Structure formats: C-alpha cells, structure tokens
C-alpha cells in the first residue's frame, strides 16, 4: 500500500516540535505539473506525516457517494482505492520554515495541495504554494480556553471560519506534553484523533470539517449538542427550526463517519413521533412570530411553544412537540456533563424515569413556608406561592391549570388538564434479561433480544392516568407547602381536549387529599413511584367547597345554579350592601398604605354601588327564573329584607313594568336599568346624541360639511345639555364644598392613583390634589360627568364658545382628575384654538399617571399631531410609532398620518428601540412609568389580601399588559 511505501522511503516521519525545526539547507525540489498537483523529486528534502483514515468515504447511504472525478486532474487513489492524506513540509515554498501543507498523495512522486498550515496554528484553504501570509480568514484554527484542567494540560476549541468570518465550533482539543487530542465532535476521530502533533491535529481537523464535507457534499459535523440550542435560539419560525434539528440529526446519522449524540438522535425521533413532519406544509405558510418558542429561564428552564396567531395547527400537536423538547432538556440536565455520551438505551431509561419519579420533586409539606414567620400568611402569599410552585415544576409534558383558594377555610381547589394516552411515549426500549440461574435464558414474555418495542394502548392509557395522578400529588404538595392553615386540597383532573371540541371533557379523577396524606414524605413518594392510584382511588371529594366548580373560568364543566341558590345570592347582595355601607370593615395597616384608603368605600368607582349590587343579583335571578309569580316573590322578599327606600321603590318599578309587559326578563341590562330607575343626565346625553345623529344622517353624512341643519342640531344639543347641567348646579347636585368633593373614576387603577396623589404619597407634576386632602370623597354620577364632557366636545368646535368650552373642560378635569377622557378632550380644545403649548402640557400631565393601554395610545397619537404642528417632526415620529405599537385599533390611522409626516418633513423613520431616548430628550414621559406600575403592584397585593376581587383583577390586568409575569397571570386567574 502507498502508506507502507511512504514509511519505507521516509523512515523518520514524525514531525519534530516546531521549536526544534532547522532551516532548510537544500533547495525545494517539488515542481507543479498541473493546477494544484506537484511532482516530488528524489533529491527533495522533505518531512512527511501520513494521516490514515483522515477522509473516510461517505458510504452508499449518502446522496454524494464519491468525489466528483471531473474536478480531479489525476486519479487520487491509494492501493485500496482511496487517497492517502498527510502533512508535507520542505517540498514547497512557504512564508516561514515552520509552515507546512495539507496534501493528498497520489502516488510515490505526486501529490495535490489541499491546505496550508502556518506557524500560528491556522489552516488556510489553498490549491498551491503560498508565498506570503494570506490576507483572509483561516478555514480552521485552534482557540485556547482560559481555564486549564491542570498545570500542564491545555484545552480549547476548534474554530471553523466561513468566508465571511463567522465562527462555528465543531470540536474541542486537549494538549498535554505538546501532544494533541481531538474530542467532542460528531465526527468519529476514534484513536486517530489522539496523541497528535499540532500540525497533524490541525490537518485532521481541516480534512474532517472542511475538505471532506466539500468533497462529498456533506453537512459539516457539529460539536456536542449546542447546535440544538443555536437553532432554536430566537427562532422566528420555530417549526422550521425544529425541522432543521431533525434533518441535521438524520443527515449526520446517515454518514458512517459521524456519530451524533444519542440524546440528539432521540430528540429527532421524539419530534417525528410528535408529528413535526405533519406540519411541513404549514412551516413556510405562516409569518414570523405566528408561533413563538421561548425558554423559561426564570423558573423551570423549560420550553414553551405558543400559537400566537391562531394558526390551524392542532393544539395537541403543539403539546407533543413542546413535550419532545422538554424531555430532551430534562434528560440532558439529569445526565449533566455526560449527556453527549449517553446511549439510546440510557436516553430511553431517563425519559421514562421522568414519568416514574415525577413526585420526587415535590416540596416538603411537613414544614410549611409560614412555620417560622413572624407575621401571618396572607391570601397573596398563598396564591403567589402556589403560582410560583407550579411554574417551577419540571415536567416532561405540559398541563394547564387553574386554582381557587380560601385561606380562611383552609381549602385549595385545582382543576387541571393533562395529556391523554396519545401524548405518552409510543415505544419503549426493551432489554433482554436472563433467568434466575443466570445462564442467559430469557424470562417468559421478554423479548429474546434488546430493542425498541411498541407500547400497547393499555400501557399508554395507564401511563397517562399515572401521570395525571402524580401531577395532582405535586400540585397538592405545592399548595400544602404554602401555609399550615391549608388542610385540604381538592383535585379535578381532566384529559386533554381541543378548544373547539364540543364533547365534554373526560374526567381522569376527582379527589380530595388532606395534609395527613403527606405526613410521611418518603412513604407517599414511594407509593407515587410504584402505584400512585393507591393515593387517590379511595379518596372522596366531599371537602370541595360548594360552588367552586361553577366559579372556574375554564368551560370544561359549568354547573347551573339552582333557583334557591340564585335567590340566596340576591339576599346576600342585600346583606353585603348594607354591611359595606353601614359598618365598613377597616383595612389592615399595610393595605391602608398601599391602597390609600381606610376601607372598601375608599376604592369604590361605581356611583350608587349598594343599589347596583342588588340590581345585578336581581337581574341574574330574573334571567334564570323568568316567570311572573317567581319574579314578584323575590322582589317582595328584597323589599322585606332591605330598609332602603330607594330599593323599595326600585322593586315596585320593576314589578310595574313586568305587569305591563314592558320588560324582557332575559335581558339583564334592561332589568338593571329598570331597577336603577331613570337617570336625568344619561337621558339628556342620549337625547343630544340622537339629535345630532339624526341631523347627520338626514343631511347626507360626511358630505354635508357646513350644512346649517347640522349646525342647528349641534346648537340644540348644546342648549339642552347646558340646561341640564346648569339646573343640577343650581340645585347643588355634585358640587364640592368645604367637607366633601365629588369625583368620577373609570377603574380601580385610576382610583388608587387618585388616592396616592391626594394623600401625598405620589407626586405627579401638573396634578395638584392638595385641595381634596382631608375631605370626604363621594362619587358623582357618570351621566353628569359625560354631560359636561359632551358639552366640551360641542363647544370646542365653535370659536364663539371657546371660553365656555375651557370652563367645562376644567370642570371635567376637577371631577375626574385621573381619567384620560377629559384630558384628551381638553387638549383638543386647546389645539383647535391654536394654543399648542397648553395642549402639550395637558397631554403630558395625563401621560404621567394614565394606565389604560387604549388611553396611552390615544394620548401619544394626539401628542404626535401637536408636536408635528409645533415643528418637532422627530418627536412626532416617535409619538406616532408609540401609538402604533400600543394599539391595534389606531394602527392604520396613525400609520397614514406618519407617512404624511415623513413625506412632508423629509423625516426618516426611527427604530422602535430609539423611542425612549427621543422622549427623554424632549421631556416626554414613557407611559405608564415604573412608579405608577410599582404603586399598582403594591395595591393589587393589598386588594387580594382584603378580598377586593374586582379591584385586584383590574390592577393585575394592567400590570400584565405591560409586563407579562406568569405568577401574576396565575394569581389573576385564581380570582375567577
């Protein structure tokens, strides 16, 4: 063989260390006989190093089975039909005496140049002599790690450069006593990658990662499993990235010279089993971001695959794909630094171990979190703790859960949807086992050889049930861990169902577990591993609080309330209304500070709250029991239970309309309006709106600009509203005095902001509420406020009423100092009169405290126009972009105006990331600011602790819109 011939011709083929190289004392005697091909003279002084098996053949299972011979000038074969590769020094010119060439030996006297190795440990791609150092990126280089294994051991990475200079890392290297070892690569170096000189190590890396992939049209080998994370990181099209992972693994597995890690091969198999190939037609159909794949690095460090654009991909498929990714991650974490050397059998064993040992990660229930606390546990502590515990679970398959909590009763209820049998692993690795004698005979029913076997339908169903039970045990342990005051946990598990599936969900089990069940952690964990059904089959659900199933927002099982229960709700509303207003319960000191109120009346936002509560309950009852006798019965009972004359009159009004047939009992809004009675201000606003609408429609719509009929209708509507408001003012209705102020709020968030500014704990430039301090706050009618606001809208369009418009605008701001509507309309009035500075200041004041997303977007949209007309084009562009980002409804209109601004002012569009800096330079707040959000965070916690569910839901919703937080989301859902 040619290999043996070279060893006989050059008896000493070992390349000495570069420090011992001597200058060439004889002329170079290789001459070029064809492009890239050289002939070696007998008189040449050269050092040769042969690299056996450096370029193994691609094999028959690859599309490119052999080199493209048309590109070869000479037959490049040794005696067994394949080329011989090695390093050659001294036969060709080079920039330095230490440099050498990577060559393919063709026969005893001919070789082909493939690469050039310089003295700095770099390999350059070339087909001929190199006379000066190349001014380009190398093809391969070694990069030393800063950390060392020992004093005499150096480790580093093999760097592979693209033409553009991008670096990938297909292998690692280790150097000890100036001898190199290549490891960590999918390319199978075996023993040929050990005990190498630097030149030989570089040449082997070059031949394996550059020359061979180019020669056979193969993919470049990878290192370890980092390629999976690289493909999935920031993937705009997750399914496409996952298909790349599958194709990469399968392509490498088809190459006989590559051995991808078994865990990577398992991931490819699990993804195919999950149905990734069925999504192939959809992969290129969706826009970037239609699906999102994220890694939760805050808690469980697992993947989350979400359908953001309601793509027609079955949710079941997404659950399976996400489960494949998370099993890959969990198995890798269990194996730690050994994950790249796992076998397929070990990967399978670890995968099934994730299911069998699920309950091992349960917290210690014997020591609840509040055991050594100096202060009592609160509802917020328990709910947020349960949420954090659920998010921290490291599970092989997804689940969806909602929970309810009542700390006073010591009860927690979970309803959760778990994977069904179709999501369980379809195959299991079966290993042959000897009999008791150890002679190699197989036990009955065991396969004679090890290998993959299909799981039966019964096995997968049992696995799904066990998973549901173990998951329930985990959830129960998480809940019991939060407080020693929690005694029972009710679990209702249902199997997966698609959202559009109309069939009722299949219940896996319904049970109640007590704290005593978890008294011996090791005992229940052992049962959970062996037969988890022992813990739930004999349990009853009698401890589930009444009505909790009906309170669940998931639509898996909605229980209808009985007429008796509905009637109880009506009477309870009367009691709550009486208690809340007669003897309001004082808040705890922390809640008083956080909410800025002494009791629940300090957070009311609805005018006439007590009567509204009763009206809602009455309307709900009459809708469920729409018969006249039953309706009269409950209304008379309401009159008997309440001492409020307004409630007595309201019941008579509803009964009268029922008797006259004027009331549709199934329409709850109509019943509520009848119960609450006529509202002079609402009626006036509705009449004015109808007056203007009729004139607008009859006059031809938008085409009637300047039509006297519309002007006349506007004037009539203005006069009507002004009379209504002036009569109320003359009667002293909703007029501030020395002891009382009348205010309007559109949300709990706006009320909390008002309380904080009024108390002095929050400072908002431009918003002075010191005059309200120390006075009692009563709610004004929404109808009265909107009459004033509508007057402002009508008057701002007429220059003759400008002063009156500003007067009503200031009245609106005084009545609703933390509501955005008045500020927007006031700014418009200033803008129409040409006072751009006042318009800007009005909008800036509101942006410092406003929280509702729609209000924020509208204010930036208005501010953009003000800045544009004031000559601040760049600031206007930033405001338009902020409005576009924050509001889908405003997107089209704001985009059109932005285009007009860019065209007119020749102003370039900026990146969204530049908006904060532009705002800062212009003195514009970025709404909502962090101080306001921090206020709402404190207030929402206090609201949960005080049982103010609607208030807490409003403030949590605002926070989640701007800063998504899984803990807050779970707490919000737990409120129903």
mmCIF file with all atom_site columns, N, CA and C in Angstrom, residues 499-533:
data_model
loop_
_atom_site.group_PDB
_atom_site.id
_atom_site.type_symbol
_atom_site.label_atom_id
_atom_site.label_alt_id
_atom_site.label_comp_id
_atom_site.label_asym_id
_atom_site.label_entity_id
_atom_site.label_seq_id
_atom_site.pdbx_PDB_ins_code
_atom_site.Cartn_x
_atom_site.Cartn_y
_atom_site.Cartn_z
_atom_site.occupancy
_atom_site.B_iso_or_equiv
_atom_site.pdbx_formal_charge
_atom_site.auth_seq_id
_atom_site.auth_comp_id
_atom_site.auth_asym_id
_atom_site.auth_atom_id
_atom_site.pdbx_PDB_model_num
ATOM 1   N N  . UNK A 1 499 ? -59.813 23.052 22.019 1.00 0.00 ? 499 UNK A N  1
ATOM 2   C CA . UNK A 1 499 ? -60.711 24.129 22.427 1.00 0.00 ? 499 UNK A CA 1
ATOM 3   C C  . UNK A 1 499 ? -62.032 24.086 21.674 1.00 0.00 ? 499 UNK A C  1
ATOM 4   N N  . UNK A 1 500 ? -61.978 23.691 20.375 1.00 0.00 ? 500 UNK A N  1
ATOM 5   C CA . UNK A 1 500 ? -63.213 23.685 19.593 1.00 0.00 ? 500 UNK A CA 1
ATOM 6   C C  . UNK A 1 500 ? -64.013 22.404 19.767 1.00 0.00 ? 500 UNK A C  1
ATOM 7   N N  . UNK A 1 501 ? -63.501 21.462 20.541 1.00 0.00 ? 501 UNK A N  1
ATOM 8   C CA . UNK A 1 501 ? -64.199 20.197 20.752 1.00 0.00 ? 501 UNK A CA 1
ATOM 9   C C  . UNK A 1 501 ? -65.444 20.441 21.602 1.00 0.00 ? 501 UNK A C  1
ATOM 10  N N  . UNK A 1 502 ? -66.588 20.045 21.088 1.00 0.00 ? 502 UNK A N  1
ATOM 11  C CA . UNK A 1 502 ? -67.846 20.268 21.790 1.00 0.00 ? 502 UNK A CA 1
ATOM 12  C C  . UNK A 1 502 ? -68.162 19.183 22.809 1.00 0.00 ? 502 UNK A C  1
ATOM 13  N N  . UNK A 1 503 ? -67.508 18.034 22.694 1.00 0.00 ? 503 UNK A N  1
ATOM 14  C CA . UNK A 1 503 ? -67.774 16.933 23.617 1.00 0.00 ? 503 UNK A CA 1
ATOM 15  C C  . UNK A 1 503 ? -67.273 17.296 25.012 1.00 0.00 ? 503 UNK A C  1
ATOM 16  N N  . UNK A 1 504 ? -67.956 16.838 26.044 1.00 0.00 ? 504 UNK A N  1
ATOM 17  C CA . UNK A 1 504 ? -67.497 17.135 27.411 1.00 0.00 ? 504 UNK A CA 1
ATOM 18  C C  . UNK A 1 504 ? -66.151 16.483 27.677 1.00 0.00 ? 504 UNK A C  1
ATOM 19  N N  . UNK A 1 505 ? -65.396 17.104 28.526 1.00 0.00 ? 505 UNK A N  1
ATOM 20  C CA . UNK A 1 505 ? -64.066 16.588 28.837 1.00 0.00 ? 505 UNK A CA 1
ATOM 21  C C  . UNK A 1 505 ? -64.176 15.297 29.637 1.00 0.00 ? 505 UNK A C  1
ATOM 22  N N  . UNK A 1 506 ? -63.231 14.393 29.391 1.00 0.00 ? 506 UNK A N  1
ATOM 23  C CA . UNK A 1 506 ? -63.193 13.135 30.114 1.00 0.00 ? 506 UNK A CA 1
ATOM 24  C C  . UNK A 1 506 ? -62.445 13.349 31.423 1.00 0.00 ? 506 UNK A C  1
ATOM 25  N N  . UNK A 1 507 ? -63.124 13.090 32.524 1.00 0.00 ? 507 UNK A N  1
ATOM 26  C CA . UNK A 1 507 ? -62.535 13.312 33.839 1.00 0.00 ? 507 UNK A CA 1
ATOM 27  C C  . UNK A 1 507 ? -61.650 12.129 34.202 1.00 0.00 ? 507 UNK A C  1
ATOM 28  N N  . UNK A 1 508 ? -60.393 12.413 34.540 1.00 0.00 ? 508 UNK A N  1
ATOM 29  C CA . UNK A 1 508 ? -59.476 11.348 34.961 1.00 0.00 ? 508 UNK A CA 1
ATOM 30  C C  . UNK A 1 508 ? -59.797 10.926 36.386 1.00 0.00 ? 508 UNK A C  1
ATOM 31  N N  . UNK A 1 509 ? -59.968 11.898 37.265 1.00 0.00 ? 509 UNK A N  1
ATOM 32  C CA . UNK A 1 509 ? -60.353 11.591 38.642 1.00 0.00 ? 509 UNK A CA 1
ATOM 33  C C  . UNK A 1 509 ? -60.753 12.883 39.342 1.00 0.00 ? 509 UNK A C  1
ATOM 34  N N  . UNK A 1 510 ? -61.462 12.724 40.440 1.00 0.00 ? 510 UNK A N  1
ATOM 35  C CA . UNK A 1 510 ? -61.849 13.824 41.316 1.00 0.00 ? 510 UNK A CA 1
ATOM 36  C C  . UNK A 1 510 ? -61.635 13.350 42.733 1.00 0.00 ? 510 UNK A C  1
ATOM 37  N N  . UNK A 1 511 ? -60.768 14.017 43.484 1.00 0.00 ? 511 UNK A N  1
ATOM 38  C CA . UNK A 1 511 ? -60.436 13.531 44.813 1.00 0.00 ? 511 UNK A CA 1
ATOM 39  C C  . UNK A 1 511 ? -60.050 14.687 45.709 1.00 0.00 ? 511 UNK A C  1
ATOM 40  N N  . UNK A 1 512 ? -60.004 14.416 46.985 1.00 0.00 ? 512 UNK A N  1
ATOM 41  C CA . UNK A 1 512 ? -59.589 15.406 47.964 1.00 0.00 ? 512 UNK A CA 1
ATOM 42  C C  . UNK A 1 512 ? -58.505 14.793 48.838 1.00 0.00 ? 512 UNK A C  1
ATOM 43  N N  . UNK A 1 513 ? -57.376 15.469 48.945 1.00 0.00 ? 513 UNK A N  1
ATOM 44  C CA . UNK A 1 513 ? -56.250 14.997 49.748 1.00 0.00 ? 513 UNK A CA 1
ATOM 45  C C  . UNK A 1 513 ? -56.074 15.907 50.950 1.00 0.00 ? 513 UNK A C  1
ATOM 46  N N  . UNK A 1 514 ? -55.841 15.319 52.096 1.00 0.00 ? 514 UNK A N  1
ATOM 47  C CA . UNK A 1 514 ? -55.647 16.092 53.324 1.00 0.00 ? 514 UNK A CA 1
ATOM 48  C C  . UNK A 1 514 ? -54.165 16.185 53.644 1.00 0.00 ? 514 UNK A C  1
ATOM 49  N N  . UNK A 1 515 ? -53.848 17.052 54.580 1.00 0.00 ? 515 UNK A N  1
ATOM 50  C CA . UNK A 1 515 ? -52.453 17.211 54.976 1.00 0.00 ? 515 UNK A CA 1
ATOM 51  C C  . UNK A 1 515 ? -51.901 15.914 55.551 1.00 0.00 ? 515 UNK A C  1
ATOM 52  N N  . UNK A 1 516 ? -52.748 15.099 56.195 1.00 0.00 ? 516 UNK A N  1
ATOM 53  C CA . UNK A 1 516 ? -52.295 13.844 56.780 1.00 0.00 ? 516 UNK A CA 1
ATOM 54  C C  . UNK A 1 516 ? -51.777 12.874 55.706 1.00 0.00 ? 516 UNK A C  1
ATOM 55  N N  . UNK A 1 517 ? -52.300 13.012 54.504 1.00 0.00 ? 517 UNK A N  1
ATOM 56  C CA . UNK A 1 517 ? -51.854 12.129 53.425 1.00 0.00 ? 517 UNK A CA 1
ATOM 57  C C  . UNK A 1 517 ? -50.358 12.283 53.171 1.00 0.00 ? 517 UNK A C  1
ATOM 58  N N  . UNK A 1 518 ? -49.847 13.472 53.398 1.00 0.00 ? 518 UNK A N  1
ATOM 59  C CA . UNK A 1 518 ? -48.454 13.780 53.079 1.00 0.00 ? 518 UNK A CA 1
ATOM 60  C C  . UNK A 1 518 ? -47.577 13.820 54.337 1.00 0.00 ? 518 UNK A C  1
ATOM 61  N N  . UNK A 1 519 ? -48.071 13.241 55.438 1.00 0.00 ? 519 UNK A N  1
ATOM 62  C CA . UNK A 1 519 ? -47.315 13.320 56.686 1.00 0.00 ? 519 UNK A CA 1
ATOM 63  C C  . UNK A 1 519 ? -45.944 12.672 56.550 1.00 0.00 ? 519 UNK A C  1
ATOM 64  N N  . UNK A 1 520 ? -45.882 11.521 55.863 1.00 0.00 ? 520 UNK A N  1
ATOM 65  C CA . UNK A 1 520 ? -44.611 10.827 55.649 1.00 0.00 ? 520 UNK A CA 1
ATOM 66  C C  . UNK A 1 520 ? -44.214 11.007 54.194 1.00 0.00 ? 520 UNK A C  1
ATOM 67  N N  . UNK A 1 521 ? -43.296 11.938 53.935 1.00 0.00 ? 521 UNK A N  1
ATOM 68  C CA . UNK A 1 521 ? -42.933 12.275 52.562 1.00 0.00 ? 521 UNK A CA 1
ATOM 69  C C  . UNK A 1 521 ? -42.374 11.074 51.825 1.00 0.00 ? 521 UNK A C  1
ATOM 70  N N  . UNK A 1 522 ? -41.480 10.328 52.467 1.00 0.00 ? 522 UNK A N  1
ATOM 71  C CA . UNK A 1 522 ? -40.865 9.189  51.789 1.00 0.00 ? 522 UNK A CA 1
ATOM 72  C C  . UNK A 1 522 ? -41.901 8.127  51.460 1.00 0.00 ? 522 UNK A C  1
ATOM 73  N N  . UNK A 1 523 ? -42.873 7.956  52.336 1.00 0.00 ? 523 UNK A N  1
ATOM 74  C CA . UNK A 1 523 ? -43.888 6.925  52.107 1.00 0.00 ? 523 UNK A CA 1
ATOM 75  C C  . UNK A 1 523 ? -44.741 7.261  50.895 1.00 0.00 ? 523 UNK A C  1
ATOM 76  N N  . UNK A 1 524 ? -45.258 8.490  50.839 1.00 0.00 ? 524 UNK A N  1
ATOM 77  C CA . UNK A 1 524 ? -46.149 8.810  49.717 1.00 0.00 ? 524 UNK A CA 1
ATOM 78  C C  . UNK A 1 524 ? -45.373 8.932  48.418 1.00 0.00 ? 524 UNK A C  1
ATOM 79  N N  . UNK A 1 525 ? -44.108 9.343  48.474 1.00 0.00 ? 525 UNK A N  1
ATOM 80  C CA . UNK A 1 525 ? -43.313 9.373  47.249 1.00 0.00 ? 525 UNK A CA 1
ATOM 81  C C  . UNK A 1 525 ? -43.052 7.963  46.731 1.00 0.00 ? 525 UNK A C  1
ATOM 82  N N  . UNK A 1 526 ? -42.837 7.029  47.644 1.00 0.00 ? 526 UNK A N  1
ATOM 83  C CA . UNK A 1 526 ? -42.636 5.643  47.221 1.00 0.00 ? 526 UNK A CA 1
ATOM 84  C C  . UNK A 1 526 ? -43.889 5.088  46.563 1.00 0.00 ? 526 UNK A C  1
ATOM 85  N N  . UNK A 1 527 ? -45.043 5.388  47.168 1.00 0.00 ? 527 UNK A N  1
ATOM 86  C CA . UNK A 1 527 ? -46.307 4.947  46.564 1.00 0.00 ? 527 UNK A CA 1
ATOM 87  C C  . UNK A 1 527 ? -46.514 5.603  45.211 1.00 0.00 ? 527 UNK A C  1
ATOM 88  N N  . UNK A 1 528 ? -46.151 6.901  45.120 1.00 0.00 ? 528 UNK A N  1
ATOM 89  C CA . UNK A 1 528 ? -46.323 7.626  43.860 1.00 0.00 ? 528 UNK A CA 1
ATOM 90  C C  . UNK A 1 528 ? -45.474 7.019  42.750 1.00 0.00 ? 528 UNK A C  1
ATOM 91  N N  . UNK A 1 529 ? -44.312 6.469  43.113 1.00 0.00 ? 529 UNK A N  1
ATOM 92  C CA . UNK A 1 529 ? -43.470 5.851  42.087 1.00 0.00 ? 529 UNK A CA 1
ATOM 93  C C  . UNK A 1 529 ? -43.995 4.485  41.681 1.00 0.00 ? 529 UNK A C  1
ATOM 94  N N  . UNK A 1 530 ? -44.486 3.715  42.660 1.00 0.00 ? 530 UNK A N  1
ATOM 95  C CA . UNK A 1 530 ? -44.886 2.338  42.368 1.00 0.00 ? 530 UNK A CA 1
ATOM 96  C C  . UNK A 1 530 ? -46.314 2.260  41.842 1.00 0.00 ? 530 UNK A C  1
ATOM 97  N N  . UNK A 1 531 ? -47.255 2.743  42.613 1.00 0.00 ? 531 UNK A N  1
ATOM 98  C CA . UNK A 1 531 ? -48.658 2.705  42.196 1.00 0.00 ? 531 UNK A CA 1
ATOM 99  C C  . UNK A 1 531 ? -49.366 3.940  42.752 1.00 0.00 ? 531 UNK A C  1
ATOM 100 N N  . UNK A 1 532 ? -49.311 5.054  42.042 1.00 0.00 ? 532 UNK A N  1
ATOM 101 C CA . UNK A 1 532 ? -49.881 6.305  42.569 1.00 0.00 ? 532 UNK A CA 1
ATOM 102 C C  . UNK A 1 532 ? -51.384 6.243  42.765 1.00 0.00 ? 532 UNK A C  1
ATOM 103 N N  . UNK A 1 533 ? -52.039 5.246  42.167 1.00 0.00 ? 533 UNK A N  1
ATOM 104 C CA . UNK A 1 533 ? -53.504 5.188  42.293 1.00 0.00 ? 533 UNK A CA 1
ATOM 105 C C  . UNK A 1 533 ? -53.931 4.874  43.720 1.00 0.00 ? 533 UNK A C  1
#
